XYZ file of C-alpha atoms in Angstrom:
495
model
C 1.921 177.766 54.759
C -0.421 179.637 52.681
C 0.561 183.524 52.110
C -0.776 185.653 53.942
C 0.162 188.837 51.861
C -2.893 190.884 51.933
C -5.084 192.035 54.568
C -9.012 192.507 54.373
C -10.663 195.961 54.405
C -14.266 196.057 56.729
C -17.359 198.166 57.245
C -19.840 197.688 60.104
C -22.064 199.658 62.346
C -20.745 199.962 65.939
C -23.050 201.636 68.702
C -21.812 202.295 72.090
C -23.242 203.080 75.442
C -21.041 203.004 78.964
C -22.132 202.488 81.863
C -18.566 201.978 83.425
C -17.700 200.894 87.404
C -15.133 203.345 89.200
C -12.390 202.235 90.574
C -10.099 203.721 93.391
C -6.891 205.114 92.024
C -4.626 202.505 91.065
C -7.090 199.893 90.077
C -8.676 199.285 87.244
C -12.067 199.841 86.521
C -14.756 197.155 86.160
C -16.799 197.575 82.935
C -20.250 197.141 81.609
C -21.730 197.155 78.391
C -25.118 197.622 76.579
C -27.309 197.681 75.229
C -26.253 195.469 71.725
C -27.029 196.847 68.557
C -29.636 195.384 66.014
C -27.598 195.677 63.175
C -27.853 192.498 61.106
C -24.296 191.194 59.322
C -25.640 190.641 56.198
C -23.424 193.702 55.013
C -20.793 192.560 56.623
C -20.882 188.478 54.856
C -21.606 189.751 51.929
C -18.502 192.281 51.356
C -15.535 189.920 52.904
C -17.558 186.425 53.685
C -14.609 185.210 50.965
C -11.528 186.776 53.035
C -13.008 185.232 56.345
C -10.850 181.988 54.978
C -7.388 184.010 55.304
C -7.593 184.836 59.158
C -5.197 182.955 60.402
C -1.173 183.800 60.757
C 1.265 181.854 59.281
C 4.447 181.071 61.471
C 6.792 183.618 61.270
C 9.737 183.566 63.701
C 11.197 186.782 65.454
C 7.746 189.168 64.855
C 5.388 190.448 66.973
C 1.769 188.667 66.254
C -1.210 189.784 66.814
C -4.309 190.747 65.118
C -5.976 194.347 63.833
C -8.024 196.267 61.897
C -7.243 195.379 57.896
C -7.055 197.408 55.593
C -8.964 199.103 52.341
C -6.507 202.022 50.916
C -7.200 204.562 53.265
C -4.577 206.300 55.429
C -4.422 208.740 57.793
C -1.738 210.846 58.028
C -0.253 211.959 61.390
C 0.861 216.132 61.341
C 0.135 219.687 63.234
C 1.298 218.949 67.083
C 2.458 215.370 65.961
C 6.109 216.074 66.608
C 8.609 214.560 64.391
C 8.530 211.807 61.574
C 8.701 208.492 62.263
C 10.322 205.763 60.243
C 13.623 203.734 59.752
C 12.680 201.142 62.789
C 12.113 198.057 62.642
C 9.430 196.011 61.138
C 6.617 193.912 63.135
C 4.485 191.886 61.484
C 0.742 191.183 62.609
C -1.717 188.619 60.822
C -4.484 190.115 58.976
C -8.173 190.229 60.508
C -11.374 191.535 59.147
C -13.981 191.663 61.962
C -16.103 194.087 63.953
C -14.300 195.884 66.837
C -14.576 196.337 70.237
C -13.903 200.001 71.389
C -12.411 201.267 73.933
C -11.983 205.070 75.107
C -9.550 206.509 77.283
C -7.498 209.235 78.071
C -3.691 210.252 77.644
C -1.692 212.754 78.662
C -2.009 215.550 80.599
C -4.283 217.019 80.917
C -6.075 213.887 79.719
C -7.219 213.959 75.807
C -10.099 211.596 74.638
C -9.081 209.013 72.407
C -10.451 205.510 71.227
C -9.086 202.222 70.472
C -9.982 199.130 69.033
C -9.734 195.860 71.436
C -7.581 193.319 70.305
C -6.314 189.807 72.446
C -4.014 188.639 69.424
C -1.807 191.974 69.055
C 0.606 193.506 71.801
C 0.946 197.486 70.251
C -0.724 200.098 72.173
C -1.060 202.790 69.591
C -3.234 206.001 68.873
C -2.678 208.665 66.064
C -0.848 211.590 66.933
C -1.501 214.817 65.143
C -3.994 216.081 62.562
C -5.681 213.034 61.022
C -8.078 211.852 58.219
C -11.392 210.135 58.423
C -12.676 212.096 61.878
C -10.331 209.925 63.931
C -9.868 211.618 67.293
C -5.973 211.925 67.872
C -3.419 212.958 70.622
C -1.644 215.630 70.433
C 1.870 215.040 72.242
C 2.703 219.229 72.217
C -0.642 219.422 74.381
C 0.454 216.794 77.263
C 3.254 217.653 79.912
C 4.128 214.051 80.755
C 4.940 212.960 76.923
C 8.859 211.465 76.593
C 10.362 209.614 74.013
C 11.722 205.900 74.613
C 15.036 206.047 73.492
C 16.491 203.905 70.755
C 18.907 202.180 72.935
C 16.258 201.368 75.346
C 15.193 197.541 75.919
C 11.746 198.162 75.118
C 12.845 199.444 71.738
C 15.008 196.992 70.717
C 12.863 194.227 71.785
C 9.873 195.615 69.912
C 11.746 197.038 67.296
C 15.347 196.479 66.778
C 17.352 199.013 64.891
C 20.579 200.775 64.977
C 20.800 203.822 66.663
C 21.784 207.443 65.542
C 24.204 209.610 67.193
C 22.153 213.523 68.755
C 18.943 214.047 68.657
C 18.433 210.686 66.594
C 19.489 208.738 69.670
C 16.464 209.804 71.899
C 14.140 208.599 69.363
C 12.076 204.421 68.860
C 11.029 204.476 65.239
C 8.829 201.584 64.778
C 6.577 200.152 61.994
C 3.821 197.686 62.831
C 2.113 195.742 60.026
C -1.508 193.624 59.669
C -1.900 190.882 56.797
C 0.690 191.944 54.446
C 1.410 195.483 55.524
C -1.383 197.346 53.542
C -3.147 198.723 56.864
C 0.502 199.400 59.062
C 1.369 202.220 61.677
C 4.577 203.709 61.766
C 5.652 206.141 64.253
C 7.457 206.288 67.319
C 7.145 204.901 70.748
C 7.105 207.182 74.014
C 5.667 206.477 77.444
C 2.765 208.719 78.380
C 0.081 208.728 81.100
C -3.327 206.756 80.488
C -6.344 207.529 81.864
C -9.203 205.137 82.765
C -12.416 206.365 84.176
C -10.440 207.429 87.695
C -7.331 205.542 87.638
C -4.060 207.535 86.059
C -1.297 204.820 85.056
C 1.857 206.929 84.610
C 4.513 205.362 82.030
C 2.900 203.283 79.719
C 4.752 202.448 76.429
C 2.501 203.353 73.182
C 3.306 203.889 69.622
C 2.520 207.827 68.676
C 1.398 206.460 65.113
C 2.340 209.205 62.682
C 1.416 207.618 59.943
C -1.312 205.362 59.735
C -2.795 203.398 57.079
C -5.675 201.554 56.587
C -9.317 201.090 57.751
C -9.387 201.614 61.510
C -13.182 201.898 61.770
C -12.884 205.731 63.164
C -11.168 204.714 66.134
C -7.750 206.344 67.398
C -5.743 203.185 66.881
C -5.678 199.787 68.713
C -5.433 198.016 71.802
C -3.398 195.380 72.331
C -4.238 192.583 74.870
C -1.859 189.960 73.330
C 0.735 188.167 75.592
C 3.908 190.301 74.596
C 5.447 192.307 76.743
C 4.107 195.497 75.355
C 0.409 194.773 75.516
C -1.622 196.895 77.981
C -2.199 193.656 79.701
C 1.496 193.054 80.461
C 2.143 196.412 80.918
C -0.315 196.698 83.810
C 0.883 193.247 85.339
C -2.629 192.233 85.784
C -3.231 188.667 86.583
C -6.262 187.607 84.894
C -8.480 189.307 82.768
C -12.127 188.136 81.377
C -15.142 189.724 78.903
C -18.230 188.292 78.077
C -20.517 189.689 74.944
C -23.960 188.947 75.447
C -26.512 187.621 72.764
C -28.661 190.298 70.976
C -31.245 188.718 72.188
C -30.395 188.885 75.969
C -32.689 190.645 78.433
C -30.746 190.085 81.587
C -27.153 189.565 80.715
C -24.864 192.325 79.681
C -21.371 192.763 77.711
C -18.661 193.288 79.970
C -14.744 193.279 80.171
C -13.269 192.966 83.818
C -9.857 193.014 84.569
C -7.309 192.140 87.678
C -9.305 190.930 90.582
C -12.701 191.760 89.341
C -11.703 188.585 86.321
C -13.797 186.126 88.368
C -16.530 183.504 87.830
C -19.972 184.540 87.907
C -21.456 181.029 88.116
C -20.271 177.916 89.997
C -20.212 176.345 86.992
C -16.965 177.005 85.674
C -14.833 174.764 83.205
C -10.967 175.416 81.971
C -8.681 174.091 79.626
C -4.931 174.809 78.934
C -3.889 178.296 77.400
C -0.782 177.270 74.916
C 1.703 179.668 73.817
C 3.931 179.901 70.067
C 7.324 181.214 69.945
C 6.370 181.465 66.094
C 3.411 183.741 67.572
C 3.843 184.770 70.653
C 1.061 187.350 70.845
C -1.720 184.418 70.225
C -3.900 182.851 72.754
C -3.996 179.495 72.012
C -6.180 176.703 73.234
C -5.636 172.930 73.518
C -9.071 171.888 71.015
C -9.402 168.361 71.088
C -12.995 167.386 69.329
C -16.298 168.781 68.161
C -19.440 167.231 68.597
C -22.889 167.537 66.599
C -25.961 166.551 68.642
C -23.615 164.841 71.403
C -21.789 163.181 68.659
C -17.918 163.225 68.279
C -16.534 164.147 64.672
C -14.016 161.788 63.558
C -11.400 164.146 62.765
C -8.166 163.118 62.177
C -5.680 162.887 65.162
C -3.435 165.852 65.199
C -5.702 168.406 63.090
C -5.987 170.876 66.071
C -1.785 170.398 66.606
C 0.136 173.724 67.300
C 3.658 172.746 65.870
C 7.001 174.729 66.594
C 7.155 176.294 63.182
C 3.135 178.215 64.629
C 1.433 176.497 61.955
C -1.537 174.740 63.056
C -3.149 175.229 66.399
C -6.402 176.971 67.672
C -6.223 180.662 68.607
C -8.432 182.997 70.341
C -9.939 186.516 68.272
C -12.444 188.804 69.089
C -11.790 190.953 65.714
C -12.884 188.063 63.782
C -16.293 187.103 63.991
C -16.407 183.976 61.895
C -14.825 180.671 63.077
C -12.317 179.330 60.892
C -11.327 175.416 61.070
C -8.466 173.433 58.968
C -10.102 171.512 56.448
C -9.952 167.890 57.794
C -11.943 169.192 60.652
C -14.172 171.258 58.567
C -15.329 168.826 56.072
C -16.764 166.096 58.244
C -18.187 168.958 60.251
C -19.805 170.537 57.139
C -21.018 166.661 56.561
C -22.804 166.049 59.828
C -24.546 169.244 59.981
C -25.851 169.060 56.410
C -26.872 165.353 56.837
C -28.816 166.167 60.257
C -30.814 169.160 58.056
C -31.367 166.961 55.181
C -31.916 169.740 52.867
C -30.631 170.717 49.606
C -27.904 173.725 50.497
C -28.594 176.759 48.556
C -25.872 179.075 47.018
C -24.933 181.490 49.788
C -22.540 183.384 47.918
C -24.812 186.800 48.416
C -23.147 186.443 51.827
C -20.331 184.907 51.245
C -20.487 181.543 53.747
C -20.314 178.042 51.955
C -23.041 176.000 53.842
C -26.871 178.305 53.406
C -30.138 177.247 52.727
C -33.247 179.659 52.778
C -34.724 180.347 55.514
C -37.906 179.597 54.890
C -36.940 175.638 54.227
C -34.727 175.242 57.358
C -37.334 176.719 59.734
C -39.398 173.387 58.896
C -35.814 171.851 59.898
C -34.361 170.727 63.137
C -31.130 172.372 63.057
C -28.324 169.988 65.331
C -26.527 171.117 68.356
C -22.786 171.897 68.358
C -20.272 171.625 71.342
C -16.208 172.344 71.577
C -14.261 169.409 72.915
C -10.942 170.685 74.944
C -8.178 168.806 76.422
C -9.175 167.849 79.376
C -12.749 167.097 78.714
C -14.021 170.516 78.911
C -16.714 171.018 76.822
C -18.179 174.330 75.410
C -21.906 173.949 74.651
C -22.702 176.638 71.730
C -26.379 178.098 71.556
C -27.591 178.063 67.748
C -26.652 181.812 66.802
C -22.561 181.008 67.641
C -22.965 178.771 64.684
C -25.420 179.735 62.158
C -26.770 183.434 61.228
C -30.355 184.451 59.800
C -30.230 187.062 57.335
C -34.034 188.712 56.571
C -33.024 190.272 53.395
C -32.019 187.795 51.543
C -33.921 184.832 53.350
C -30.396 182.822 53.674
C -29.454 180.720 57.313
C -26.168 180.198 57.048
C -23.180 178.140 58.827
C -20.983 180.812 60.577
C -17.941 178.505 59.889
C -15.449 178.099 57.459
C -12.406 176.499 56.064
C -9.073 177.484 56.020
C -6.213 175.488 54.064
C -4.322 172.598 55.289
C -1.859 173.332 57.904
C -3.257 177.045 58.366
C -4.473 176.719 61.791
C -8.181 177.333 63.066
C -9.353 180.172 65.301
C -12.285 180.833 67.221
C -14.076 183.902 66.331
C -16.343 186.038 68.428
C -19.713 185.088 67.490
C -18.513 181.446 68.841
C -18.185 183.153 71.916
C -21.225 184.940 72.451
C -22.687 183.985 75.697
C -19.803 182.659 77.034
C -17.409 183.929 79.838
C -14.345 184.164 79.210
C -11.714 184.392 81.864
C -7.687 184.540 80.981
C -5.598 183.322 83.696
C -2.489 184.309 82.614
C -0.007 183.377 85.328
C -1.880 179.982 85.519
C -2.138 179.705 81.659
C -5.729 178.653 81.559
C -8.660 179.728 80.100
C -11.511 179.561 82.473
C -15.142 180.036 80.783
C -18.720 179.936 82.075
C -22.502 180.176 79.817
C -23.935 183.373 81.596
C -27.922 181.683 79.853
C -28.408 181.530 83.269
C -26.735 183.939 84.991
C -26.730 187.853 84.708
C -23.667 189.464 83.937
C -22.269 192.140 86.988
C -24.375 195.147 87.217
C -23.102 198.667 87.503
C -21.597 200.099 90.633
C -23.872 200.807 93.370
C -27.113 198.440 92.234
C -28.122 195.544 92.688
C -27.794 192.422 91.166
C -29.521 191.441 88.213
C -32.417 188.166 88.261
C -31.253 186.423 85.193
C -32.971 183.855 82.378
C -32.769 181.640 80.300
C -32.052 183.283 76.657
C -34.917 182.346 74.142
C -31.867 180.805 71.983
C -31.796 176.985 72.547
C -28.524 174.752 71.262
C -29.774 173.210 68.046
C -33.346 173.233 67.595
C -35.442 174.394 64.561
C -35.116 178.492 63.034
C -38.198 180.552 62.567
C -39.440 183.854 61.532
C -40.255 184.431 65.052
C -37.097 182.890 66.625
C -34.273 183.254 64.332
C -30.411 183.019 65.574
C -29.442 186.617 67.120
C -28.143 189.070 64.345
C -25.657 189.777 66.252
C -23.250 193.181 65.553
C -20.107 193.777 67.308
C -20.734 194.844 71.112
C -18.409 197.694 72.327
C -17.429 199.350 75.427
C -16.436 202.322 76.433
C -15.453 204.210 79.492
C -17.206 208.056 79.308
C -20.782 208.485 79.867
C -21.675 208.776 76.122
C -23.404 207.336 72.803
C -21.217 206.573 69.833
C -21.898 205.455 66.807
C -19.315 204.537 63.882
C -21.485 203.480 60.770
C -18.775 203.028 58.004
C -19.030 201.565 54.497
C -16.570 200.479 52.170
C-alpha cells in the first residue's frame, strides 16, 4: 500500500440556507437544503487537484476509519470553560480527505449552545471544540451545560474507541482520546463525555462526543465533525436509525433541492429505484463500501481487468463512498482504459490542465465543437448509475479548461466515489439490510418543506454526454450544506 502519511489542507466557499422540517420530540427532523452556491472550483483544482490522488485509506487493522477535514498547520486550541487537558488515550487513525463540507448545526447541552459540524459518512467521531478557540470556530463550553459527564476510562465505549490503561482518583473518571486524518497533521485530542444534542425540536439525551481540547488542522470554521460512518460511535449508530439518505442537487436545478433525511423519512422519492450490496472492511470498518462491477462510456463496457474493484481482507482495494471528497478516484487499471475511451470519443488533442490540477483537460472552446460521451456505473447486480455530464467533467471560465473530474490512484489503493459523482442522485443507506438504494431525482423534485406542497419537477438542462458550450457548460458545482436554524452562513476560507 502506498503511504498515506500526510493529509491535504482545503479552502472553499460554503453558503448555507435552512429551511429545516420539525419533528415531534424523539424523531428526527427531515431536512432541506438550498439554494446551491455559484461558486466555481477552479480554486479549489487548482490548490490540491495533485493531492486528490491520495484519498483513499490504506488497510490498517484495529483503527477507527473514516474520513475528515485535512489539514494545513493551523490549530485551534481548546481553553477558558474547556475543563481539563486531554491526552494519554489512545490513538485512532482516519484516512486523509480534502473536499468541500457539508455542515451541519446543532445544539448541546443545556441550555442548548450553537455549534457546527462538518458531515462525514467515512468517520464514526462525533466531536466539537470545547473552550476558547482560534479561527472564529464556535465552541461548547462544558462549565455552561448542566447535563455534561465524563465517560469513564473503564467504560466500554472508551476502551473500544480508545483503549488505554486507566489511572487510579480523579484520573479514573476521565476517556482521553486522540483521533487522527491522513497522517495525523489535522488530529483532535480531548476527551469523551456524553452530553445532550439538540436538533431543531428533538433533545437526544446521552450521546457520546469527543470534547476536542485540542484541535489541529483546517476545519473550514466549523465546530468539529460529524461522523456518519458504520462504527459504533457514529451519530448514526448512536441514534439506532435504520436507514438514512441525502441527495445534493445540481447547481443548475430549478426544482430539486439538497436534502438529508434520516430514520423513516430515508425513503424513495421515485418508483424508480435501483440497489446494490453495501460491503463492509474489518481493515476499515467506518467505510461504506459498494460492490462496483464495470463502467461504461456511451453504453459501452470498459474492459477492465477482473478483480480491479476487489475489496480484499487486508482493506486494500475496494470502492468506498465520500461526500468530503469531491473528485472520483479509480485504481489505475480501471482508470487508464477509462481515460482511453473518453479521449478517443473527443478526438481532440488534451491540453495541459495542470492550472487545475486534473490530468485529462482540453479548452473549452475546442470541446464545445465536441460531443462529449456518456458515462454510467456498473454494480453487482446489474444496477446501473447513469451520470449526467457535470458528475464527470467540470467547466472552468477563467481559465477556459473542461476537465475530467476523475483520477488515478496507485495500484492496489482502492477507488472511491466522490460527491460530484453523486450529484443528482439519491442516495439511500439501508443499513440493517446493507444496501445502498439510489434514485436520479432529473425528474423528480426533492421533498419540500413542512407544511407545502409538493414541488412539479423537470428535467435538468444537463444531458448525459452530449456536447459543452458557453451557454450550457457542466454545473460549477460548490459544496451544498445544510443546516438546522433559520439562518445564512457563509465560510469563505483561503489557504
Amino acid at each position: 500500500m502506498a503511504d498515506r502519511s500526510h493529509a491535504h489542507a482545503l479552502a472553499f466557499l460554503v453558503l448555507v440556507v435552512l429551511m429545516p422540517q420539525m419533528a415531534s420530540p424523539g424523531k428526527l427532523p427531515r431536512f432541506t437544503m438550498g439554494p446551491r452556491t455559484n461558486k466555481q472550483l477552479r480554486d479549489f483544482f487548482k490548490n490540491h487537484g495533485s493531492d486528490m490522488a491520495d484519498l483513499v485509506p490504506s488497510g490498517q487493522g484495529g483503527h477507527e476509519q473514516g474520513g475528515g477535514s485535512s489539514s494545513n498547520g493551523q490549530s485551534q486550541q481548546g481553553g477558558g470553560d474547556s475543563g481539563g487537558g486531554g491526552g494519554g488515550g489512545g490513538d485512532n487513525q482516519a484516512p486523509a480527505t480534502n473536499a468541500g463540507m457539508y455542515v451541519f448545526s446543532y445544539g448541546i447541552g443545556t441550555p442548548p449552545q450553537q455549534v457546527s459540524g462538518a458531515l462525514d459518512i467515512s468517520s464514526d467521531l462525533v466531536w466539537t471544540a470545547c473552550g476558547a478557540a482560534l479561527g472564529g470556530t464556535a465552541p461548547f463550553y462544558p462549565a455552561r451545560s448542566t447535563t455534561v459527564a465524563d465517560v469513564p476510562c473503564t467504560d466500554d465505549a472508551c476502551q473500544q474507541f480508545a483503549p488505554q490503561t486507566c489511572g487510579a482518583g480523579a484520573g479514573a473518571s476521565e476517556c482521553a482520546y486522540t483521533y487522527m486524518y491522513g497522517g495525523g497533521s489535522a488530529n483532535t485530542t480531548g476527551l469523551l463525555g456524553t452530553e445532550a444534542f439538540t436538533f431543531g425540536d428533538t433533545r437526544i439525551d446521552g450521546v457520546v462526543f469527543g470534547c476536542g481540547l485540542k484541535n489541529v488542522g483546517d476545519f473550514s470554521g466549523v465546530s468539529g465533525v460529524i461522523g456518519l460512518g458504520r462504527g459504533n460511535l457514529s451519530l448514526v449508530s448512536q441514534l439506532q436509525v435504520d436507514r438514512f439518505s441525502y441527495h445534493f442537487a445540481p447547481d443548475d436545478s430549478v426544482d430539486t433541492q439538497s436534502f438529508i433525511l434520516f430514520g423513516d423519512d430515508a425513503t424513495p422519492q421515485t418508483s424508480h429505484t435501483l440497489s446494490t450490496r453495501l460491503l463492509a472492511s474489518d481493515a476499515n470498518p467506518s467505510l461504506y463500501y459498494v460492490e462496483l462491477a464495470g463502467i461504461q462510456v456511451d453504453g459501452k463496457d470498459l474492459a477492465i481487468p477482473s478483480g480491479t474493484f476487489d475489496l480484499r481482507k487486508d482493506g486494500s482495494g475496494g470502492v468506498f463512498l465520500s461526500i468530503t471528497d469531491l473528485v472520483t478516484v479509480l485504481e489505475e487499471a480501471a482508470y487508464k482504459p477509462l481515460r482511453q475511451a473518453v479521449a478517443s470519443k473527443i478526438g481532440l488533442p488534451a491540453v495541459d490542465g495542470s492550472a487545475l490540477g486534473l490530468d485529462l483537460c482540453y479548452t473549452g472552446e475546442s470541446l464545445a465543437k465536441a460531443k462529449v460521451p456518456s458515462m454510467a456505473l456498473v454494480f453487482a447486480g446489474g444496477a446501473v448509475m447513469e451520470l449526467e455530464l457535470g458528475n464527470y467533467f467540470y467547466m472552468d471560465s477563467t481559465t477556459g479548461l473542461a476537465c475530467l473530474t476523475i483520477l488515478p490512484s496507485s495500484a492496489g489503493d482502492g477507488s472511491l466515489l466522490g460527491s460530484l459523482i453523486q450529484v443528482g442522485t439519491h442516495m439511500m443507506y439501508d443499513i440493517n439490510g446493507s444496501k445502498l438504494v439510489f434514485e436520479s431525482l432529473a425528474q423528480a423534485a426533492a421533498p419540500p418543506p413542512s407544511g407545502s406542497s409538493q414541488q412539479s419537477s423537470s428535467k435538468t438542462n444537463q444531458q448525459a454526454g452530449g456536447r459543452l458550450s458557453a451557454s450550457a457548460p457542466p454545473p460549477l458545482i460548490s459544496p451544498a450544506v445544510f443546516v438546522i436554524h433559520f439562518m445564512l452562513l457563509v465560510v469563505y476560507l483561503f489557504l
